[in-house]
CSV table of C-alpha atoms in Angstrom, one decimal:
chain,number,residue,atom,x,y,z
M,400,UNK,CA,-58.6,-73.1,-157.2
M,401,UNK,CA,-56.2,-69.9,-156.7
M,402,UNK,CA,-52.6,-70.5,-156.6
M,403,UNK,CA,-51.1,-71.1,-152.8
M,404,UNK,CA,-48.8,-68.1,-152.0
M,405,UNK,CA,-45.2,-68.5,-150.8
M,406,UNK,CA,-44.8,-66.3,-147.3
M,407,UNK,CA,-42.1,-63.8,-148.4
M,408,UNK,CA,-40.5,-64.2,-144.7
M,409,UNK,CA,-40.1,-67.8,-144.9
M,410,UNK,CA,-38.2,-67.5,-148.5
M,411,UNK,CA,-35.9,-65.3,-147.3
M,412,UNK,CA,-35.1,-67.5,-144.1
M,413,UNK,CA,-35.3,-70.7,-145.5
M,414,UNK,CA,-34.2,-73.0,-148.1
M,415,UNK,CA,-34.0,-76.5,-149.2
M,416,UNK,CA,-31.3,-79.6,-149.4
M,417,UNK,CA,-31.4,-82.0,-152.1
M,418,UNK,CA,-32.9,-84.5,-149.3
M,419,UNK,CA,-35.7,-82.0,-148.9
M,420,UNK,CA,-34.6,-80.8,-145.5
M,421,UNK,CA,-35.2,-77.6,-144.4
M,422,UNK,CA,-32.1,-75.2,-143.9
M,423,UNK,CA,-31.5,-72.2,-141.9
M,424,UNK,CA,-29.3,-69.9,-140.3
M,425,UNK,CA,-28.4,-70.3,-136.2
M,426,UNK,CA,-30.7,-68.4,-133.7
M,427,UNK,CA,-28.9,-66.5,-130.8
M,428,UNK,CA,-26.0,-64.6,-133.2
M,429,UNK,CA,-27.3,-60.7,-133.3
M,430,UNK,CA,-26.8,-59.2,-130.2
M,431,UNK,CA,-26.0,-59.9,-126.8
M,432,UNK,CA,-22.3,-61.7,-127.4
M,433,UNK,CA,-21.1,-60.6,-124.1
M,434,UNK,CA,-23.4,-63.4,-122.1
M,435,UNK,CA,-23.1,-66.0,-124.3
M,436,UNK,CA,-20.3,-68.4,-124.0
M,437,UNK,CA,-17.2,-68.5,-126.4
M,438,UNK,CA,-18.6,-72.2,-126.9
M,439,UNK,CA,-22.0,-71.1,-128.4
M,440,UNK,CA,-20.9,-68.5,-130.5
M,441,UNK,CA,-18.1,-71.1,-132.0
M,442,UNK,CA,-20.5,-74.0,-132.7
M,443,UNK,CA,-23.6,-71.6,-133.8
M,444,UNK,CA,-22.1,-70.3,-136.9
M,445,UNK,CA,-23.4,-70.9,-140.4
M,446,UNK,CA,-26.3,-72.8,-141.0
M,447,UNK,CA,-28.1,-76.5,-139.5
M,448,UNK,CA,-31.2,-78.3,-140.3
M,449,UNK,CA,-34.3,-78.4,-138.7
M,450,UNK,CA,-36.0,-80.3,-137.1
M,451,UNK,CA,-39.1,-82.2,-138.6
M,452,UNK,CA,-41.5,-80.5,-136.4
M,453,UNK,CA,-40.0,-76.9,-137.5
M,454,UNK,CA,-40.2,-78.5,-141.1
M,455,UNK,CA,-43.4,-78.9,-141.2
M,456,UNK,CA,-44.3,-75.6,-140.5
M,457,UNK,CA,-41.5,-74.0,-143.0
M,458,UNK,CA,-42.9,-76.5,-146.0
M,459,UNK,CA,-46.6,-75.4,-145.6
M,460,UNK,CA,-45.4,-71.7,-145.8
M,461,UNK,CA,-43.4,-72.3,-149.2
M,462,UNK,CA,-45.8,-75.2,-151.1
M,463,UNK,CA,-44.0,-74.6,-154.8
M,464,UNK,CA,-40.1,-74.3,-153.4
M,465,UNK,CA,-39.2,-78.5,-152.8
């Protein structure tokens, strides 16, 4: 059997806690500002975790990288 490849999009979105969660950066920051609340843009800086359904998807695009 071939080797699986790592999608070069997902490596450079995602990466991994020591719990194996998956980690990325906030949606909703790159344009726009004016209609989003002072609220949102506050709590949507840095990074979160995802969800397990999201996690899924992100862990079968990078099979080598846990």
């Amino acid at each position: 059997m071939p080797k699986m490849k790592t999608k070069s999009a997902a490596k450079k979105r995602f990466t991994f806690t020591a719990n194996g969660h998956v980690k990325a950066g906030v949606a909703g920051k790159r344009h726009g500002m004016i209609k989003r609340t002072t609220k949102f843009t506050r709590q949507a800086t840095g990074t979160m975790i995802l969800n397990a359904s999201d996690e899924g998807i992100v862990k079968k695009y990078m099979p080598y990288n846990r």
